[in-house]
Every structure is written in structure tokens, then in C-alpha cells.
Amino acid sequence: MAKKNVNYISAKESRKISKENRKITKEFEAKRNRKHIPEEEYITKMKNPENCVEFDDVHTYFFTDIGTVKAVDGVSFNVPQGKTVGIVGESGCGKSVTSLSMLQLVQRPQGQTVSGEIRFNSGDECVNVVNAPASKMQELRGNKMAMIFQEPMTALNPVFRVGAQIDEVIKLHRPEMTDEEVKARTIEMLGMVGIANKEGVYSMYPHELSGGMRQRICIAMALACEPKLIVADEPTTALDVTIQAQILDLLRDLKDRINSSIMLITHDLGVVAEMADYVVVMYAGRVVEKGTAREIFKDPRHPYTIGLMKSKPVVGQKVDELYSIPGSVPNPVNMPDYCYFKDRCDMCMECCNGEFPEEYYISDTHMVRCYRCKEEGERHE
Amino acid sequence: MSNEKDYILEVNHLKKYFPIKGGFFGGVTGNVKAVDDVSFKIERGTTMGLVGESGCGKSTTGRTILRLLEKTDGEVIFNGEDVNKKSKKELRDLRTKMQIVFQDPYSSLSPRLPIGEIIGEAVREHGLVPAAEYDEYISKIMEECGLQEHHKDRYPHEFSGGQRQRVCIARALALNPDFIVCDEPVSALDVSIQAQVINLLRKLQKDRGLTYLFISHDLSVVEHISDTVGVMYLGGLVETGKTEDIFANPLHPYTKALFSAIPMPDPDLKKERVILEGDIPSPANPPKGCKFHTRCSECMGICKEVAPEPKDMGNGHVVRCHLYDDK
């Protein structure tokens, strides 16, 4: 028999898979939609109270008709209070799904966070976002944690004035405020994000604003309730370099002013180097390297991180030919059982045929999942 | 150095205005000056990078050169002949010599045609190779662009972004052109794929002696691939020159601001940053005098009144700014 084509499944198989999927997702949905979820199920304790967020072995899967896609497969990292954590990786590596899991915004019922804990320290209590009921999430989203999306035009509602859209957030989370107070607060926010004509912009529609202005509105909306955590999913990818510099400056400035943490998702290493205190490098749903920004940029260890750094041309450094990582990301439905990067890696060793490498800590903060760091990791321990 | 340089393309005072229709009778109420008096030359076998913010007219310049858009004024001289004076039939033949690679490889390929047909359609239309050699020719082009022969019967949706961009490049190359306009060919791709496509473009240039006009907003990519660079702002070129000169010694305040805004992948490097205030003004109603004066940190009285003339600062480094008037 010819080798089975892994990219093709028959209709019969597909039906079988979707039937099983329905069973699994139904179970998850039933659990989530219970009327009274006891508080003990989602109120927990932080491992380290200094952290704002702790991701602990989070798995987010998508149950599709061609198989289960493990978009986030055992991700663990911490976001300390008042710090910025940058998450980098190619498209499809699971960085956006990680951030959506944080806010419980993953497309349901196909997408489910199946195991792990995301502990969020909202100041007064610690919530495990994975198990939190919808009512609790509504209380947190926009209030204690907020998200800035990549494409500001699609994130804003085109039929409402921008002022009204920001008002809505404040009204929902600060019911004690009067309408005048809400409007005053919105205008104050617009001023804070650097919009000169704030009263005028308050009553404009999104299409009347430029891309940079729209992103400012999204930031104003996210920060309106002074959240503890800002999740910024590629906030500057759709913008020009000059506008990007303005927006990054603004985010940095506002973060310090309201003392919150930022989870910055991007594929631009330059942006990460400028903004982040800690960096997490993701590949095919897993964290392959994490550490402080200095460790990652000065001493990258994982071949993927090294490849990423070499493949981006840098102004002021002339090279004849850019390095390019050979091959492409493996099929997310049929992940290999060895290191996911092995087929593209030019520093492979014999032991790479074994299981996916463990987490090796080569310093207290610098973690690498590669066999090349095994000895050093053991020495450190 | 010989005085007679071989310029493949000369653009002189090119203008492209888009009329704004409005009013009660739908008359023309104004013009969007997308490209306003742009002049440059490209030497054969070199790459010119065109950088600037979105909406500054980079893509319109590229398209007007190829006559995908009709110019308003000025001339485009390609291989010693004025492109705009060509008849429809002559233009058809000329098109085989100048090609374009678009930004978005997802929307620039017909979803209904197999790859082989996409690449080969124009070759057959123009009768560039005898029918007997046609198949072989297409395979050769595909191989050159890093595609495999068995991809010929596949459809665009079966390919990833990087491979589609290779198909777009192969389609442009199949006509054996001298000059290719690359309109942001790598902006829609991931970093690692970007490197592959850039390397491919450079390799093809070396093998075939191609000339590129490389339009991009990513300055690091432009520095890597270009021999000369033009910086555009609001429809006009503010600075042109050799890549080394411009990157080592930017003169125009806009170029300086643009370069200082590039994020560097080095956490220790905290540089002085010139942050531009505000947004790019509307090209329908550009500011009087120097177009950049509304955002310029070194604006003087004269800037608001008189538009600066191009000034050669030596070695082909031309800048349009009043700061260098008396030098």
C-alpha cells in the first residue's frame, strides 16, 4: 500500500471525527453553562503574589473536522506586576490564541481551553480564568483586563460614534457614575492618548479617523477603567513606522502612569526589544525559549530564536545573504512526536529523535527547550 | 568612472492627480495629488528602493510608471523610449519588458487557474517561446523560483503565502523582463519567509541582470536590497541618493525621523528618538510651501511660503529642504 497521505481524510473519517468532537465540546459547554458555579472552582491563590498573571501548563485545542489542532500546547509563563512581557513567533504559532485564552475569547464551542490554569491577580482576588463563569469574566473584561486588537478598523463599530463606544465601557463597569461624569472621563481618556481635538473626535465616526487615530481610540477604550493587565495583540502591525513609534511611546507612558502590566504579542523583534522586560518565544503552540529581554537578545539559545534573529535584516548591518529558516511549520493536526523544530533545524543532534525536549533552565529566568542546552541546564540545577 | 551611465528608466516630473467628484452636478471639485512632481533615474541592473508612509504615493508612482494608471503630466522614459507615447499595440510588446509583483499574494492570483496556467498564460499570449518548448520553459522558470514541477497543476489555495509570492515572481519572470516593480512584495509575509523571498529576488537579479524598483515601508528590508533609495512624503521625493549615504547620513528632517522610528532588536540600545507629531496631511489639500513643515521640528519662516528646490549635496545625494539652501 502506498504511504498514507496525512493531509487527506475521507468523508467517513471526517464524519466520525466531528461526531466525537461534538461529544467532547458538549461536555465542556455543559460544564461551563451550569447556572451556579461555586466560587471555590475559580477563586485560587497566586503562586507568587508579585505576579499579575500566571500561565500554568495551558492547553487550548480546536476540535475541527479534520482533527484536533493543539493551538496552545502546554504554555507556562508569568507576567510580573508592572512589567511588559513580549510574546514572539511566526503566524500560526499560537501567540494570539494564548492571548485570547487569557480573556476567554476563544471561538467556542470548537475552541476550548482543555486543561491548565491561568491565574489572574485582579488586586482584590485571584481568579482562574479557565474555569471562571461568563458573569465573572464580564466583570473582569474591560475592567481589570483589557485587550487592544491588531486591526483598529474592525475592532471599532462603524455605526456608532467613537465617544459613545468608550462611554459604553465606562458605564458598564462604573454604574455609579453619572452620564456627565462618564463623558468627562471619556474626553479625559482621549486627551491622555494624545488626541488634540478631543471634543471634536468624541462625536466622530471611526471612518473619519486615520489608522493611527483609530488605534489611539482602541487604546483609550482599553485603558478607560485602568486595567491591571493590557493584552496588546500586534497593536502596531497595521501602522506605519512613525505612527508605530508614537503608539509604542504612548503605551509605555500610560503603563507607568496607571501601573499595569502588558502582554505584548508581536512578530517584530525590534518592537519587543524596545518594549519588553521579558520575552517568550513560541513555536507551533509551545514555548521554546523564555527569559529576560537581555538574555534572549544577547544570548539566544534555541535554534529557532537564533534563526528568527538572523533572518531579519537590521539597519546598519550589511550582509550578503539573509539567513532563512528552511522548510515550514509542521501540519498542526499531525504534530511529530519528536522536537517540532527538528525538521527545520540545522543544529540537530542524535538525541533530537527522542521526545520533545524538557524545559532546561540555564539561569534562574532563562528557559530553553532544546537538547543542546541539556547539560548546561543540569549544571545550573 | 564613465560619464555615460546606462539608465534603464528615467522619470521626469511625473504627476498623477485623482479628481475628486462632488457638488450638485458631480463636477470636479479638487484633486488628490497622489504623485506630485517626482523625478529619478535607475541604472540598469540595480535596485532602487522607494520608502515612505502609507498614502505617500509610492504605489501610485510604481503603477504610473508601468502605465497601469495614466499619468497627469511628466514623462517616463524606459529603454530610451517614452512609455506614454506608445500606442496600445506597442504598449503590449513593452509590457513583456516591464513587470510588477504585487503586495498581496492572496488576492493577486486567480483562484480558478492552476499555477502552470497563471505563469504561462502571458508567455503563450505573447508567443515568446515555440509551442513545442512551452512546457519545458514553464518548468524551468518554476524551478528557478523555487517551485517544483508537480506544482503546475495545483491551484493557488493549496499554497502558503511565501509560495504564492514565488508564483507571482515566476509569473513576472516568465516574460523575461528587464525591469520589475516590486510593490511591497514581502510586507504580507512572516519574517522567516520574508528572508526566503528577498534572497530569491537578489539571486534572480544576479543571474539575469534585472532592475528593480522596490517599494516598501520596511526600511531594514530596503537597506538590505537597494543600491539607491528615494524617500517619499506626500507625493514628492524629499531625498534621494546611494543607500549607504542616506542611511549613514540622512539630511532631510523627515528621513531622520523615519529612521529614528525603526525599532532595533537590541534591548541595550536606547536611542534619541525624533517622534513626529500628528498624521500625514491630506494629499487633497497639501500644506503650502514645504509639504513637511506642519510636522517638521526644524521649521523656519521660509518653509511655510516657498517649496524647496532639489539640492545636490554631492555623490548624487539630493535633498529638498531649506536647511541646506546656503550650502
PDB file of N, CA, C and O in Angstrom, chain A residues 8-17:
ATOM      1  N   TYR A   8      -4.886  14.139   3.876  1.00  0.00           N
ATOM      2  CA  TYR A   8      -6.179  13.842   3.288  1.00  0.00           C
ATOM      3  C   TYR A   8      -6.944  12.871   4.164  1.00  0.00           C
ATOM      4  O   TYR A   8      -6.410  11.862   4.612  1.00  0.00           O
ATOM      5  N   ILE A   9      -8.218  13.168   4.434  1.00  0.00           N
ATOM      6  CA  ILE A   9      -9.044  12.191   5.126  1.00  0.00           C
ATOM      7  C   ILE A   9     -10.345  12.051   4.374  1.00  0.00           C
ATOM      8  O   ILE A   9     -10.819  12.988   3.739  1.00  0.00           O
ATOM      9  N   SER A  10     -10.905  10.852   4.444  1.00  0.00           N
ATOM     10  CA  SER A  10     -12.138  10.604   3.703  1.00  0.00           C
ATOM     11  C   SER A  10     -13.316  11.218   4.442  1.00  0.00           C
ATOM     12  O   SER A  10     -13.230  11.566   5.620  1.00  0.00           O
ATOM     13  N   ALA A  11     -14.445  11.329   3.727  1.00  0.00           N
ATOM     14  CA  ALA A  11     -15.639  11.912   4.326  1.00  0.00           C
ATOM     15  C   ALA A  11     -16.108  11.094   5.523  1.00  0.00           C
ATOM     16  O   ALA A  11     -16.583  11.627   6.513  1.00  0.00           O
ATOM     17  N   LYS A  12     -15.909   9.788   5.427  1.00  0.00           N
ATOM     18  CA  LYS A  12     -16.341   8.912   6.509  1.00  0.00           C
ATOM     19  C   LYS A  12     -15.550   9.204   7.784  1.00  0.00           C
ATOM     20  O   LYS A  12     -16.106   9.355   8.869  1.00  0.00           O
ATOM     21  N   GLU A  13     -14.238   9.320   7.581  1.00  0.00           N
ATOM     22  CA  GLU A  13     -13.390   9.632   8.735  1.00  0.00           C
ATOM     23  C   GLU A  13     -13.765  10.978   9.331  1.00  0.00           C
ATOM     24  O   GLU A  13     -13.836  11.141  10.547  1.00  0.00           O
ATOM     25  N   SER A  14     -13.997  11.938   8.431  1.00  0.00           N
ATOM     26  CA  SER A  14     -14.326  13.277   8.874  1.00  0.00           C
ATOM     27  C   SER A  14     -15.607  13.288   9.701  1.00  0.00           C
ATOM     28  O   SER A  14     -15.691  13.949  10.731  1.00  0.00           O
ATOM     29  N   ARG A  15     -16.582  12.524   9.244  1.00  0.00           N
ATOM     30  CA  ARG A  15     -17.848  12.452   9.993  1.00  0.00           C
ATOM     31  C   ARG A  15     -17.638  11.869  11.373  1.00  0.00           C
ATOM     32  O   ARG A  15     -18.194  12.326  12.356  1.00  0.00           O
ATOM     33  N   LYS A  16     -16.782  10.839  11.417  1.00  0.00           N
ATOM     34  CA  LYS A  16     -16.505  10.190  12.690  1.00  0.00           C
ATOM     35  C   LYS A  16     -15.851  11.182  13.654  1.00  0.00           C
ATOM     36  O   LYS A  16     -16.221  11.286  14.824  1.00  0.00           O
ATOM     37  N   ILE A  17     -14.871  11.928  13.103  1.00  0.00           N
ATOM     38  CA  ILE A  17     -14.173  12.892  13.954  1.00  0.00           C
ATOM     39  C   ILE A  17     -15.135  13.950  14.466  1.00  0.00           C
ATOM     40  O   ILE A  17     -15.150  14.273  15.651  1.00  0.00           O
TER      41      ILE A  17
END
